[in-house]
Short mmCIF file of C-alpha atoms in Angstrom, two decimals:
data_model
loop_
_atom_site.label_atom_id
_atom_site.label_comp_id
_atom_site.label_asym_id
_atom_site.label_seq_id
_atom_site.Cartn_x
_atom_site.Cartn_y
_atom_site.Cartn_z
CA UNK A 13 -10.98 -18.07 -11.57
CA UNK A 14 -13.22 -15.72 -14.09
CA UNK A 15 -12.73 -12.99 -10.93
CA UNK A 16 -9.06 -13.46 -10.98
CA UNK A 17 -8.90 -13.80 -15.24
CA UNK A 18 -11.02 -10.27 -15.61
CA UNK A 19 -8.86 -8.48 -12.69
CA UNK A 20 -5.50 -9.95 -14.91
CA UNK A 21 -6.79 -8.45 -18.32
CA UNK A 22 -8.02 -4.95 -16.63
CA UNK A 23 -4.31 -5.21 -15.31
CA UNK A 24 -2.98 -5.34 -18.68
CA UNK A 25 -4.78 -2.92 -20.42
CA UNK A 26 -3.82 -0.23 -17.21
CA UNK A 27 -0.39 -1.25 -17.95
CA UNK A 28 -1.07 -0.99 -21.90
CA UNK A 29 -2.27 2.55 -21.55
CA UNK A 30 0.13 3.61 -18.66
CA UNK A 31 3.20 2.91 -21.08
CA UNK A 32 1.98 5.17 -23.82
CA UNK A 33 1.43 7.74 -21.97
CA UNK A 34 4.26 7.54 -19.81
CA UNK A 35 6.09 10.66 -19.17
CA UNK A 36 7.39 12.87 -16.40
CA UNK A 37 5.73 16.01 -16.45
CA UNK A 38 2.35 15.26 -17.90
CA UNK A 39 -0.89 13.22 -16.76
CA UNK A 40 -3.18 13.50 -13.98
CA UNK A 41 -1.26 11.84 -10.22
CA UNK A 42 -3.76 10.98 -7.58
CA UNK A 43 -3.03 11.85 -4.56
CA UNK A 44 -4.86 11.59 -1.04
CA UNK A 45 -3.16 12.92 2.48
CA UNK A 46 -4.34 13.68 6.52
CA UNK A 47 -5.01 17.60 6.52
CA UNK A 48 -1.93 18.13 8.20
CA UNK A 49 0.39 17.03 5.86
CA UNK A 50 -2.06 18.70 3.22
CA UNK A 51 -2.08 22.03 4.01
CA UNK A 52 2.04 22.50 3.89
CA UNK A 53 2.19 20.05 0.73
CA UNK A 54 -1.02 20.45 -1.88
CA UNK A 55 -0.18 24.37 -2.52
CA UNK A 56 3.61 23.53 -3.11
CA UNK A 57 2.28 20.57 -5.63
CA UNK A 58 0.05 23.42 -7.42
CA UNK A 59 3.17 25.17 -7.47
CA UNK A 60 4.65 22.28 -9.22
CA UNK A 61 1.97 21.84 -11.79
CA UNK A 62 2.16 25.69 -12.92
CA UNK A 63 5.38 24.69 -13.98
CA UNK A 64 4.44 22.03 -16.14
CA UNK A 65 1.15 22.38 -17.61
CA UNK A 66 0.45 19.14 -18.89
CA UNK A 67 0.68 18.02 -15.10
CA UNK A 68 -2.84 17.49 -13.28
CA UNK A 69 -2.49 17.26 -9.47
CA UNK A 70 -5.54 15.78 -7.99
CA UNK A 71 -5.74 15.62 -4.06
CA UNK A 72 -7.92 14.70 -1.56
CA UNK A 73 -7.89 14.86 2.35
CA UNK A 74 -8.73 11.73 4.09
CA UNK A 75 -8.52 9.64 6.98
CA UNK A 76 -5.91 7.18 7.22
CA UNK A 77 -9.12 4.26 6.69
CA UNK A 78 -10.06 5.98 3.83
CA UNK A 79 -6.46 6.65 2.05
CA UNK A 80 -5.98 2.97 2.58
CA UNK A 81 -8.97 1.44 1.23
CA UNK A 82 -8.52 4.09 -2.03
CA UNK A 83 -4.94 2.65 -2.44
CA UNK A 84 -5.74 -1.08 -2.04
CA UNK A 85 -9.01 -0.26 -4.88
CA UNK A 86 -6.04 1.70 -6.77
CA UNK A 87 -8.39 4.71 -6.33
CA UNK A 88 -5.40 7.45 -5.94
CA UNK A 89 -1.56 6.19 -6.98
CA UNK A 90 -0.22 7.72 -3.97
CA UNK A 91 -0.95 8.03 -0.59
CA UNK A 92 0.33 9.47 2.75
CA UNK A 93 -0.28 8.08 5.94
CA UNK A 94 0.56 8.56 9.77
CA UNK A 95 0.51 4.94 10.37
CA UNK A 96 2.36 1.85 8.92
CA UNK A 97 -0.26 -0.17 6.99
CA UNK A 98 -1.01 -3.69 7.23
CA UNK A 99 -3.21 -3.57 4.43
CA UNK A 100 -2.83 -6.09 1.70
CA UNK A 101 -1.05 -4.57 -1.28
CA UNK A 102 -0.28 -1.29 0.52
CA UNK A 103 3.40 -0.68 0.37
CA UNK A 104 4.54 2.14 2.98
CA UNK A 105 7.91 3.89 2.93
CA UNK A 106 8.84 5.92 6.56
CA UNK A 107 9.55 9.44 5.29
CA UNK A 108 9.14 11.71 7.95
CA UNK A 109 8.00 12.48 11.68
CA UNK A 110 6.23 15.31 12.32
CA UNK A 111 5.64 16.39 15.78
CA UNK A 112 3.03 16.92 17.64
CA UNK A 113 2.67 19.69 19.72
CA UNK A 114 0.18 21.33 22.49
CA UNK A 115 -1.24 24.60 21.60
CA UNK A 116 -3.20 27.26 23.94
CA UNK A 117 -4.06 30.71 23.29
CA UNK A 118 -1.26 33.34 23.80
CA UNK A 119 -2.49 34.41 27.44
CA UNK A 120 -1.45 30.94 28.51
CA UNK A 121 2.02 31.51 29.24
CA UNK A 122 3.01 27.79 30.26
CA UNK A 123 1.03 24.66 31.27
CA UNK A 124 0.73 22.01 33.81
CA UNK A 125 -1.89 19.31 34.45
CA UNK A 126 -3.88 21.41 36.51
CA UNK A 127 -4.38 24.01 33.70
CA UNK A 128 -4.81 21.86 31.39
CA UNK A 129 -7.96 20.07 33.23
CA UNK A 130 -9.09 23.85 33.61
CA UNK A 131 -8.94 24.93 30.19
CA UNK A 132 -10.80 21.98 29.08
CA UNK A 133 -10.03 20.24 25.18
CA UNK A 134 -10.68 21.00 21.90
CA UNK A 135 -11.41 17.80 20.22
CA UNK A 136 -11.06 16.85 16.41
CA UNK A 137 -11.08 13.51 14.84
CA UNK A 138 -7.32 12.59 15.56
CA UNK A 139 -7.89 13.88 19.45
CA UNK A 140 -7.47 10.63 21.12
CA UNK A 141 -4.44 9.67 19.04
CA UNK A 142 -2.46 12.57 19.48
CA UNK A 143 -3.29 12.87 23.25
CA UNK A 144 -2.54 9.56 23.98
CA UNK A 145 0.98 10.00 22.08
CA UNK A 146 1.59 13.16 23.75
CA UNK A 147 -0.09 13.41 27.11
CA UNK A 148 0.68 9.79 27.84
CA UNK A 149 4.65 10.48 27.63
CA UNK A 150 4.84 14.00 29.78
CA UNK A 151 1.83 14.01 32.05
CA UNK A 152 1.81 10.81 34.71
CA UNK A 153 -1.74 11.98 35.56
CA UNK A 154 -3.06 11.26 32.02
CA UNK A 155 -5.08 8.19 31.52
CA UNK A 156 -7.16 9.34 28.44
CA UNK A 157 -8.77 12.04 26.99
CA UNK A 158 -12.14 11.95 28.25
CA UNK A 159 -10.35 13.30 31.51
CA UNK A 160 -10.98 16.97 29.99
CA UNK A 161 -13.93 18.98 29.57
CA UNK A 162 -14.73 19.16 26.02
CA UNK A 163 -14.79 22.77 25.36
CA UNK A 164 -15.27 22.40 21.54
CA UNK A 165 -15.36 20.05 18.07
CA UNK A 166 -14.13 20.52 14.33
CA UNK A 167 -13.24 18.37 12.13
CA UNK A 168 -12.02 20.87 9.78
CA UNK A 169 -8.33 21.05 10.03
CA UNK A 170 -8.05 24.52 9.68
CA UNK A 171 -10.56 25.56 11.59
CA UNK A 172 -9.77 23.29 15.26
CA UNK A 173 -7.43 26.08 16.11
CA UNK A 174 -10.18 28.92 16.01
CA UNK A 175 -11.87 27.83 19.35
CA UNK A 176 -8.00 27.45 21.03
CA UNK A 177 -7.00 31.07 19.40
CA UNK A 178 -10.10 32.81 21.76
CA UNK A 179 -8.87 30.99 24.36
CA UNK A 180 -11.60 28.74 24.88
CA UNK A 181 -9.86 25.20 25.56
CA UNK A 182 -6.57 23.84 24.17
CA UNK A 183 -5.65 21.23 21.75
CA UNK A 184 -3.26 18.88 20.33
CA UNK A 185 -2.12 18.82 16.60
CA UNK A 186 0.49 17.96 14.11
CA UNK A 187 2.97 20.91 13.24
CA UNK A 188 1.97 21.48 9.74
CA UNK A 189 -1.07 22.44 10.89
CA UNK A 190 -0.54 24.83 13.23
CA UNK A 191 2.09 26.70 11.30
CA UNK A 192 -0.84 26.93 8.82
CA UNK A 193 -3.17 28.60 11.17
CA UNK A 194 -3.72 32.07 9.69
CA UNK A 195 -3.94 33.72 13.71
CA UNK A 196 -0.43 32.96 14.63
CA UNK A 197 0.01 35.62 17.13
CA UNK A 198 -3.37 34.55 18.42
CA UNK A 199 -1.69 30.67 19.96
CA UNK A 200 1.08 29.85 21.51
CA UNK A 201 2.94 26.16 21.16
CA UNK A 202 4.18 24.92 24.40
CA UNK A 203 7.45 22.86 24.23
CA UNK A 204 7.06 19.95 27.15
CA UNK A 205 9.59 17.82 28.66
CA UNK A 206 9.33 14.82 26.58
CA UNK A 207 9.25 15.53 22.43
CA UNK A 208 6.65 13.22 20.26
CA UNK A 209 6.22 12.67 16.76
CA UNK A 210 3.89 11.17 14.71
CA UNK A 211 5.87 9.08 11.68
CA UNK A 212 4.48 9.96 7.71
CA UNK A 213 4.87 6.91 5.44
CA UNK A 214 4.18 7.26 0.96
CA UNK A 215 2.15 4.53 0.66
CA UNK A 216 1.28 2.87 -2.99
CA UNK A 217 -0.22 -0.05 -4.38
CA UNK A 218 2.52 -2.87 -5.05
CA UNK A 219 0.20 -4.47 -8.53
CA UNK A 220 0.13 -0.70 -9.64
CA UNK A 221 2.70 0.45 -12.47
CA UNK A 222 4.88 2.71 -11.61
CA UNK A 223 4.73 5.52 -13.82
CA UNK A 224 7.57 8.08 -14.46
CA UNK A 225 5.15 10.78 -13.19
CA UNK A 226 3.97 8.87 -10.20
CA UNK A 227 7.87 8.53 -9.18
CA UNK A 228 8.57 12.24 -9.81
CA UNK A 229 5.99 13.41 -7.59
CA UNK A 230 7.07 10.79 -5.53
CA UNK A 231 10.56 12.22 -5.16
CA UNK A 232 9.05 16.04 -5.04
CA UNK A 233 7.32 15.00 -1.86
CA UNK A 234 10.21 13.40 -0.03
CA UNK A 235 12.08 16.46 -1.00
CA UNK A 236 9.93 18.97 0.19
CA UNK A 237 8.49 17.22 3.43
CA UNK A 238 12.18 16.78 4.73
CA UNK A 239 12.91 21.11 3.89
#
């Protein structure tokens, strides 16, 4: 009961100090994303907060895990993540899909199973996922990912494609992040048979007040994801 009394009062004051300094366009928002989604959306938010200077955009790139646990510890006010949470207190709101798409080098002018098991994979942290959701609907062969050579690891987002851009294995990966790849010439995406997706959802803590910033960045993101 002493637990639940202190967690009440810490409540209050939040909201207390939340109301003053409600507004809009000024405060620091807290925000923490997949590096996907990050690299297409943090430099339009700086973009945001040069036009209103009492704005502070803090982000951070996460794993899903990680966004959820800082949103049910009210770490960040808003997060974004590729799957529905089940977390207590984590609300989720379906905003997007983004697809997911293979990507070789540009001498790879189309793909088949065979090539694929002879180009071998580039793995990052969301490998298994993304195969499974991709490989799993257009290749019968596929059973999982461990099928492939592994030809290569990074678990920096923009960085995976460097290995596939020298043509040293392929990979799969969320749109954003390819687009983002500063080689474009250097890849090539390779449009199969069956389209996949992978779903975004603006997650927030339900006990957390909702402040007039918070919902304005809130809207700026919806906006600019579905562009």
């Amino acid at each position: 009961m002493h637990l639940q009394g202190k967690y009440l009062l810490n409540s209050l004051i939040e909201l207390e100090t939340s109301v003053k300094l409600d507004e809009p366009f000024s405060g620091t928002v807290k925000i923490a994303s997949s590096g996907s989604v990050g690299l297409k959306l943090y430099p339009y938010l700086l973009d945001v907060q040069q036009q209103h200077s009492n704005l502070v955009i803090d982000y951070s790139f996460a794993p899903n895990s990680d966004i959820e646990e800082k949103i049910a510890d009210r770490k960040i006010d808003i997060g974004l993540l590729t799957e529905f949470s089940k977390v207590n207190h984590v609300v989720c709101k379906k905003i997007a899909v983004e697809p997911l798409v293979l990507v070789t080098s540009n001498k790879v002018k189309s793909v088949n199973w065979q090539q694929l098991l002879n180009l071998g994979f580039i793995f990052h942290p969301d490998a298994q996922h993304h195969a499974q959701l991709l490989l799993g609907k257009n290749f019968s062969a596929f059973e999982h990912i461990e099928q492939f050579d592994r030809k290569g690891f990074s678990n920096q987002i923009s960085l995976i494609l460097e290995p596939v851009s020298r043509g040293i294995g392929f990979t799969i990966l969320p749109l954003h992040a390819v687009n983002a790849f500063h080689k474009q010439s250097h890849i090539r995406i390779h449009q199969l048979e069956h389209p996949v997706g992978e779903s975004l959802y603006l997650c927030h803590n339900r006990q957390s007040f909702e402040t007039k910033r918070n919902a304005y960045i809130k809207s700026v993101i919806c906006n600019f994801i579905n562009e």
